[in-house]
PDB file of C-alpha atoms and ligand atoms in Angstrom:
ATOM      1  CA  MET E  23       0.057  -0.010  -0.006  1.00  0.00           C
ATOM      2  CA  TYR E  24       1.351   3.484  -1.066  1.00  0.00           C
ATOM      3  CA  ILE E  25       0.068   6.404   1.117  1.00  0.00           C
ATOM      4  CA  CYS E  26       0.823   9.965   0.419  1.00  0.00           C
ATOM      5  CA  LEU E  27       0.435  13.098   2.684  1.00  0.00           C
ATOM      6  CA  GLU E  28       0.080  16.324   0.737  1.00  0.00           C
ATOM      7  CA  GLY E  29      -0.382  19.828   1.782  1.00  0.00           C
ATOM      8  CA  MET E  30       1.165  23.375   1.394  1.00  0.00           C
ATOM      9  CA  ASP E  31       4.263  24.380   2.996  1.00  0.00           C
ATOM     10  CA  GLY E  32       3.632  24.612   6.885  1.00  0.00           C
ATOM     11  CA  SER E  33       0.755  22.290   6.780  1.00  0.00           C
ATOM     12  CA  GLY E  34       2.722  19.883   9.221  1.00  0.00           C
ATOM     13  CA  LYS E  35       3.344  16.904   6.870  1.00  0.00           C
ATOM     14  CA  SER E  36       6.747  16.044   8.290  1.00  0.00           C
ATOM     15  CA  THR E  37       5.457  16.085  11.798  1.00  0.00           C
ATOM     16  CA  GLN E  38       2.596  13.934  10.770  1.00  0.00           C
ATOM     17  CA  ILE E  39       4.514  11.526   8.840  1.00  0.00           C
ATOM     18  CA  THR E  40       6.813  10.773  11.590  1.00  0.00           C
ATOM     19  CA  MET E  41       3.739  10.197  13.821  1.00  0.00           C
ATOM     20  CA  LEU E  42       2.099   8.099  11.297  1.00  0.00           C
ATOM     21  CA  GLU E  43       5.564   5.900  10.884  1.00  0.00           C
ATOM     22  CA  ARG E  44       5.558   5.566  14.518  1.00  0.00           C
ATOM     23  CA  TRP E  45       1.958   4.339  14.828  1.00  0.00           C
ATOM     24  CA  LEU E  46       2.149   1.874  11.814  1.00  0.00           C
ATOM     25  CA  ARG E  47       5.203   0.204  13.436  1.00  0.00           C
ATOM     26  CA  GLU E  48       3.364   0.055  16.759  1.00  0.00           C
ATOM     27  CA  ILE E  49       0.497  -1.717  15.097  1.00  0.00           C
ATOM     28  CA  GLY E  50       3.137  -4.279  13.756  1.00  0.00           C
ATOM     29  CA  LEU E  51       3.487  -3.064  10.013  1.00  0.00           C
ATOM     30  CA  GLN E  52       6.724  -2.736   8.187  1.00  0.00           C
ATOM     31  CA  VAL E  53       7.242   0.821   6.847  1.00  0.00           C
ATOM     32  CA  PHE E  54       9.171   2.356   4.030  1.00  0.00           C
ATOM     33  CA  ARG E  55       9.138   6.224   4.394  1.00  0.00           C
ATOM     34  CA  VAL E  56      10.196   8.596   1.681  1.00  0.00           C
ATOM     35  CA  ARG E  57       9.946  12.286   0.846  1.00  0.00           C
ATOM     36  CA  GLU E  58       9.964  14.450  -2.251  1.00  0.00           C
ATOM     37  CA  PRO E  59      12.196  16.058  -3.271  1.00  0.00           C
ATOM     38  CA  THR E  60      14.378  13.022  -2.427  1.00  0.00           C
ATOM     39  CA  GLY E  61      17.986  12.872  -1.178  1.00  0.00           C
ATOM     40  CA  SER E  62      19.178  12.010  -4.600  1.00  0.00           C
ATOM     41  CA  GLU E  63      21.567  14.329  -6.444  1.00  0.00           C
ATOM     42  CA  VAL E  64      18.396  15.703  -8.374  1.00  0.00           C
ATOM     43  CA  GLY E  65      16.561  16.166  -5.229  1.00  0.00           C
ATOM     44  CA  LYS E  66      19.522  18.061  -3.696  1.00  0.00           C
ATOM     45  CA  LEU E  67      19.635  20.192  -6.729  1.00  0.00           C
ATOM     46  CA  LEU E  68      15.862  20.872  -6.464  1.00  0.00           C
ATOM     47  CA  ARG E  69      16.248  22.060  -2.854  1.00  0.00           C
ATOM     48  CA  LYS E  70      18.945  24.453  -3.800  1.00  0.00           C
ATOM     49  CA  MET E  71      16.767  25.947  -6.861  1.00  0.00           C
ATOM     50  CA  LEU E  72      13.783  26.206  -4.635  1.00  0.00           C
ATOM     51  CA  LYS E  73      15.688  28.833  -2.551  1.00  0.00           C
ATOM     52  CA  SER E  74      16.189  31.001  -5.756  1.00  0.00           C
ATOM     53  CA  PRO E  75      13.902  33.886  -6.353  1.00  0.00           C
ATOM     54  CA  GLN E  76      13.158  32.208  -9.763  1.00  0.00           C
ATOM     55  CA  ALA E  77      11.258  29.467  -7.990  1.00  0.00           C
ATOM     56  CA  THR E  78       7.826  31.152  -8.343  1.00  0.00           C
ATOM     57  CA  GLU E  79       8.443  32.403 -11.926  1.00  0.00           C
ATOM     58  CA  GLU E  80       5.875  30.972 -14.504  1.00  0.00           C
ATOM     59  CA  ASN E  81       8.495  29.986 -17.081  1.00  0.00           C
ATOM     60  CA  PHE E  82      10.782  28.282 -14.468  1.00  0.00           C
ATOM     61  CA  GLN E  83       7.982  25.811 -13.701  1.00  0.00           C
ATOM     62  CA  VAL E  84       8.857  23.681 -16.794  1.00  0.00           C
ATOM     63  CA  THR E  85      12.346  23.206 -15.686  1.00  0.00           C
ATOM     64  CA  LEU E  86      11.404  22.545 -11.984  1.00  0.00           C
ATOM     65  CA  ALA E  87       8.691  20.129 -13.220  1.00  0.00           C
ATOM     66  CA  LEU E  88      11.169  17.955 -15.371  1.00  0.00           C
ATOM     67  CA  LEU E  89      13.619  17.866 -12.472  1.00  0.00           C
ATOM     68  CA  PHE E  90      10.994  16.810  -9.948  1.00  0.00           C
ATOM     69  CA  ALA E  91       9.706  13.922 -12.334  1.00  0.00           C
ATOM     70  CA  ALA E  92      13.329  12.755 -12.847  1.00  0.00           C
ATOM     71  CA  ASP E  93      13.932  12.841  -9.102  1.00  0.00           C
ATOM     72  CA  ARG E  94      10.522  10.961  -8.518  1.00  0.00           C
ATOM     73  CA  MET E  95      11.462   8.261 -10.950  1.00  0.00           C
ATOM     74  CA  ILE E  96      14.725   7.570  -9.193  1.00  0.00           C
ATOM     75  CA  LEU E  97      12.455   6.598  -6.224  1.00  0.00           C
ATOM     76  CA  MET E  98       9.961   4.293  -8.128  1.00  0.00           C
ATOM     77  CA  LYS E  99      12.308   1.223  -8.053  1.00  0.00           C
ATOM     78  CA  ASP E 100      12.543   1.428  -4.182  1.00  0.00           C
ATOM     79  CA  ILE E 101       8.900   1.896  -3.768  1.00  0.00           C
ATOM     80  CA  GLY E 102       8.359  -1.109  -5.966  1.00  0.00           C
ATOM     81  CA  GLN E 103      10.825  -3.345  -4.202  1.00  0.00           C
ATOM     82  CA  ALA E 104       9.332  -2.149  -0.795  1.00  0.00           C
ATOM     83  CA  GLU E 105       5.820  -2.850  -1.773  1.00  0.00           C
ATOM     84  CA  SER E 106       6.874  -6.370  -2.918  1.00  0.00           C
ATOM     85  CA  ALA E 107       8.519  -6.984   0.597  1.00  0.00           C
ATOM     86  CA  GLY E 108       5.090  -6.402   1.987  1.00  0.00           C
ATOM     87  CA  LYS E 109       5.891  -2.890   3.358  1.00  0.00           C
ATOM     88  CA  ILE E 110       3.549   0.062   3.686  1.00  0.00           C
ATOM     89  CA  VAL E 111       5.074   2.980   1.659  1.00  0.00           C
ATOM     90  CA  ILE E 112       4.472   6.339   3.236  1.00  0.00           C
ATOM     91  CA  THR E 113       5.571   9.641   1.342  1.00  0.00           C
ATOM     92  CA  ASP E 114       5.693  13.215   2.233  1.00  0.00           C
ATOM     93  CA  ARG E 115       4.481  14.509  -1.129  1.00  0.00           C
ATOM     94  CA  CYS E 116       4.178  12.839  -4.638  1.00  0.00           C
ATOM     95  CA  PHE E 117       3.541  13.718  -8.044  1.00  0.00           C
ATOM     96  CA  TYR E 118       0.333  15.645  -7.056  1.00  0.00           C
ATOM     97  CA  SER E 119       2.723  18.200  -5.760  1.00  0.00           C
ATOM     98  CA  SER E 120       3.739  18.910  -9.333  1.00  0.00           C
ATOM     99  CA  MET E 121       0.168  19.151 -10.438  1.00  0.00           C
ATOM    100  CA  VAL E 122      -0.372  21.754  -7.728  1.00  0.00           C
ATOM    101  CA  TYR E 123       3.020  23.742  -7.783  1.00  0.00           C
ATOM    102  CA  GLN E 124       4.033  23.449 -11.441  1.00  0.00           C
ATOM    103  CA  ASN E 125       0.367  23.850 -12.758  1.00  0.00           C
ATOM    104  CA  ASP E 126       0.039  22.283 -15.968  1.00  0.00           C
ATOM    105  CA  ASP E 127      -2.312  19.342 -15.661  1.00  0.00           C
ATOM    106  CA  ASP E 128      -2.014  17.411 -18.927  1.00  0.00           C
ATOM    107  CA  TRP E 129       1.593  17.864 -19.532  1.00  0.00           C
ATOM    108  CA  ILE E 130       2.573  17.182 -15.907  1.00  0.00           C
ATOM    109  CA  SER E 131       0.511  14.048 -16.025  1.00  0.00           C
ATOM    110  CA  ASN E 132       2.409  12.838 -19.236  1.00  0.00           C
ATOM    111  CA  ILE E 133       5.855  13.450 -17.701  1.00  0.00           C
ATOM    112  CA  ASN E 134       4.787  11.655 -14.663  1.00  0.00           C
ATOM    113  CA  LYS E 135       3.179   8.721 -16.404  1.00  0.00           C
ATOM    114  CA  HIS E 136       5.656   6.299 -14.958  1.00  0.00           C
ATOM    115  CA  ALA E 137       5.355   7.359 -11.541  1.00  0.00           C
ATOM    116  CA  LYS E 138       3.137   5.282  -9.316  1.00  0.00           C
ATOM    117  CA  ARG E 139      -0.157   6.813  -8.116  1.00  0.00           C
ATOM    118  CA  PRO E 140      -0.780   6.623  -4.266  1.00  0.00           C
ATOM    119  CA  ASP E 141      -3.405   4.191  -3.142  1.00  0.00           C
ATOM    120  CA  ILE E 142      -4.328   6.780  -0.512  1.00  0.00           C
ATOM    121  CA  THR E 143      -3.797  10.448  -0.510  1.00  0.00           C
ATOM    122  CA  ILE E 144      -4.411  12.504   2.520  1.00  0.00           C
ATOM    123  CA  LEU E 145      -4.507  16.343   2.064  1.00  0.00           C
ATOM    124  CA  LEU E 146      -3.686  18.357   5.211  1.00  0.00           C
ATOM    125  CA  ASP E 147      -5.579  21.614   4.537  1.00  0.00           C
ATOM    126  CA  LEU E 148      -4.553  24.738   6.232  1.00  0.00           C
ATOM    127  CA  ASP E 149      -5.440  28.566   6.140  1.00  0.00           C
ATOM    128  CA  THR E 150      -2.778  30.438   4.487  1.00  0.00           C
ATOM    129  CA  ASP E 151      -2.118  32.820   7.513  1.00  0.00           C
ATOM    130  CA  THR E 152      -1.504  29.803   9.848  1.00  0.00           C
ATOM    131  CA  ALA E 153       0.828  28.406   7.103  1.00  0.00           C
ATOM    132  CA  LEU E 154       2.861  31.537   6.803  1.00  0.00           C
ATOM    133  CA  LYS E 155       3.237  31.767  10.653  1.00  0.00           C
ATOM    134  CA  ARG E 156       4.436  28.248  10.678  1.00  0.00           C
ATOM    135  CA  CYS E 157       7.066  28.318   7.953  1.00  0.00           C
ATOM    136  CA  GLU E 158      10.291  30.234   8.076  1.00  0.00           C
ATOM    137  CA  GLY E 159       9.848  31.986   4.943  1.00  0.00           C
ATOM    138  CA  GLN E 160      12.987  30.599   3.262  1.00  0.00           C
ATOM    139  CA  ASP E 161      11.552  29.274   0.199  1.00  0.00           C
ATOM    140  CA  HIS E 162      10.106  31.642  -2.336  1.00  0.00           C
ATOM    141  CA  PHE E 163       6.922  29.322  -2.486  1.00  0.00           C
ATOM    142  CA  GLU E 164       6.048  30.737   1.029  1.00  0.00           C
ATOM    143  CA  ASN E 165       4.032  33.914   0.476  1.00  0.00           C
ATOM    144  CA  GLN E 166       0.365  34.843   1.163  1.00  0.00           C
ATOM    145  CA  VAL E 167      -0.887  35.191  -2.446  1.00  0.00           C
ATOM    146  CA  PHE E 168       0.991  31.929  -3.633  1.00  0.00           C
ATOM    147  CA  LEU E 169      -0.146  30.094  -0.696  1.00  0.00           C
ATOM    148  CA  GLY E 170      -3.812  31.005  -1.271  1.00  0.00           C
ATOM    149  CA  LYS E 171      -3.536  29.645  -5.088  1.00  0.00           C
ATOM    150  CA  ILE E 172      -1.912  26.567  -3.800  1.00  0.00           C
ATOM    151  CA  LYS E 173      -4.639  26.065  -1.134  1.00  0.00           C
ATOM    152  CA  GLU E 174      -7.409  26.510  -3.998  1.00  0.00           C
ATOM    153  CA  LYS E 175      -5.494  23.975  -6.356  1.00  0.00           C
ATOM    154  CA  TYR E 176      -5.010  21.429  -3.691  1.00  0.00           C
ATOM    155  CA  LEU E 177      -8.858  21.642  -2.822  1.00  0.00           C
ATOM    156  CA  LYS E 178      -9.884  21.166  -6.459  1.00  0.00           C
ATOM    157  CA  LEU E 179      -7.319  18.356  -7.180  1.00  0.00           C
ATOM    158  CA  ALA E 180      -8.747  16.626  -3.793  1.00  0.00           C
ATOM    159  CA  TYR E 181     -12.294  16.806  -5.110  1.00  0.00           C
ATOM    160  CA  ASN E 182     -11.148  15.470  -8.640  1.00  0.00           C
ATOM    161  CA  GLU E 183      -8.999  12.768  -7.236  1.00  0.00           C
ATOM    162  CA  GLY E 184     -10.898  11.625  -4.270  1.00  0.00           C
ATOM    163  CA  PHE E 185      -8.199  12.532  -1.596  1.00  0.00           C
ATOM    164  CA  TYR E 186      -9.272  12.524   2.106  1.00  0.00           C
ATOM    165  CA  VAL E 187      -9.115  16.022   3.397  1.00  0.00           C
ATOM    166  CA  ILE E 188      -8.181  16.876   6.949  1.00  0.00           C
ATOM    167  CA  ASN E 189      -8.340  20.395   8.762  1.00  0.00           C
ATOM    168  CA  ALA E 190      -4.661  20.975   9.657  1.00  0.00           C
ATOM    169  CA  ASN E 191      -5.319  24.128  11.521  1.00  0.00           C
ATOM    170  CA  ASN E 192      -6.279  21.684  14.427  1.00  0.00           C
ATOM    171  CA  GLY E 193      -3.585  20.564  16.929  1.00  0.00           C
ATOM    172  CA  VAL E 194      -0.910  18.107  16.138  1.00  0.00           C
ATOM    173  CA  ASN E 195      -2.690  15.101  18.119  1.00  0.00           C
ATOM    174  CA  LYS E 196      -5.959  15.882  16.538  1.00  0.00           C
ATOM    175  CA  VAL E 197      -4.607  15.818  13.150  1.00  0.00           C
ATOM    176  CA  HIS E 198      -2.753  12.524  13.928  1.00  0.00           C
ATOM    177  CA  HIS E 199      -6.081  10.999  15.271  1.00  0.00           C
ATOM    178  CA  ASP E 200      -7.731  12.161  12.024  1.00  0.00           C
ATOM    179  CA  ILE E 201      -5.080  10.227  10.022  1.00  0.00           C
ATOM    180  CA  LYS E 202      -5.477   7.127  12.050  1.00  0.00           C
ATOM    181  CA  ARG E 203      -9.098   7.265  11.764  1.00  0.00           C
ATOM    182  CA  ILE E 204      -8.940   7.208   7.913  1.00  0.00           C
ATOM    183  CA  LEU E 205      -6.224   4.548   7.809  1.00  0.00           C
ATOM    184  CA  SER E 206      -7.257   2.057  10.566  1.00  0.00           C
ATOM    185  CA  PRO E 207     -10.340   0.413   8.657  1.00  0.00           C
ATOM    186  CA  LYS E 208      -7.610  -0.205   5.736  1.00  0.00           C
ATOM    187  CA  PHE E 209      -5.627  -2.319   8.272  1.00  0.00           C
ATOM    188  CA  GLY E 210      -8.836  -3.917   9.694  1.00  0.00           C
ATOM    189  CA  ILE E 211      -8.173  -2.371  13.215  1.00  0.00           C
ATOM    190  CA  CYS E 212     -10.331  -0.185  15.480  1.00  0.00           C
ATOM    191  CA  ILE E 213      -8.863   2.992  17.113  1.00  0.00           C
TER     192      ILE E 213
HETATM  193  P1  TYD S 330       8.729  20.441   1.379  1.00  0.00           P
HETATM  194  O1  TYD S 330       7.715  19.374   1.720  1.00  0.00           O
HETATM  195  O2  TYD S 330       8.357  21.905   1.959  1.00  0.00           O
HETATM  196  O3  TYD S 330      10.170  20.090   1.860  1.00  0.00           O
HETATM  197  P2  TYD S 330      10.841  20.975   3.120  1.00  0.00           P
HETATM  198  O4  TYD S 330       9.993  20.649   4.330  1.00  0.00           O
HETATM  199  O5  TYD S 330      12.168  19.999   3.300  1.00  0.00           O
HETATM  200  O6  TYD S 330      10.929  22.096   2.807  1.00  0.00           O
HETATM  201  O7  TYD S 330       8.905  20.701  -0.168  1.00  0.00           O
HETATM  202  C1  TYD S 330       9.965  21.616  -0.615  1.00  0.00           C
HETATM  203  C2  TYD S 330       9.020  22.483  -1.795  1.00  0.00           C
HETATM  204  O8  TYD S 330       9.039  21.610  -2.951  1.00  0.00           O
HETATM  205  C3  TYD S 330       7.617  22.706  -1.510  1.00  0.00           C
HETATM  206  O9  TYD S 330       7.630  24.189  -1.546  1.00  0.00           O
HETATM  207  C4  TYD S 330       6.965  22.169  -2.637  1.00  0.00           C
HETATM  208  C5  TYD S 330       7.773  22.111  -3.659  1.00  0.00           C
HETATM  209  N1  TYD S 330       7.544  20.984  -4.780  1.00  0.00           N
HETATM  210  C6  TYD S 330       6.886  21.354  -6.055  1.00  0.00           C
HETATM  211  O10 TYD S 330       7.129  22.472  -6.284  1.00  0.00           O
HETATM  212  N2  TYD S 330       7.066  20.259  -6.825  1.00  0.00           N
HETATM  213  C7  TYD S 330       6.858  18.971  -6.540  1.00  0.00           C
HETATM  214  O11 TYD S 330       6.575  18.143  -7.356  1.00  0.00           O
HETATM  215  C8  TYD S 330       7.260  18.593  -5.198  1.00  0.00           C
HETATM  216  C9  TYD S 330       7.411  17.295  -4.782  1.00  0.00           C
HETATM  217  C10 TYD S 330       7.669  19.631  -4.299  1.00  0.00           C
END
């Protein structure tokens, strides 16, 4: 099973994925955890590029999208092997982030056609002012107008693709509980 947490910068994905990993292990499952951008050389380059003022420019999105797709493909073999070994794969972001941030639905889908689609995607939906307060303002993707557009695009995608949506303005424990509530029936357990 391939589970993805999505959401704008500051939505708490990394905290929640750590809590999710711990819980899955507690209930006896084997877990393979990944994140995008990855730790590959392409992923490192991406993290550097995301700090540049160009990062939000329209015509730079093609370059970013191609690099994100390449970085993602490097992951696919490991994800396939983990799944074959019976592990639950959990990821902080997937190709849906490219659909939202790089913003060209058909082309993004095409260049990511070899990327595995998650079985379950959970969107951590957050108010933009809370997001801004939570993030440190280092990446250029972190400003109010931009985040507002990202939030809208996520909600539209969630509707079209059937994501679960959680209110991430709530406290960390409540959000974790909501995630467990969504996932526990998939593993046949009660919480
Ligand atoms: P993020 O999850 O915020 O990583 P970190 O917590 O280490 O900063 O992801 C970094 C940024 O990458 C984020 O602003 C969204 C962006 N991004 C895209 O624009 N497209 C993509 O396909 C992915 C995976 C991420």
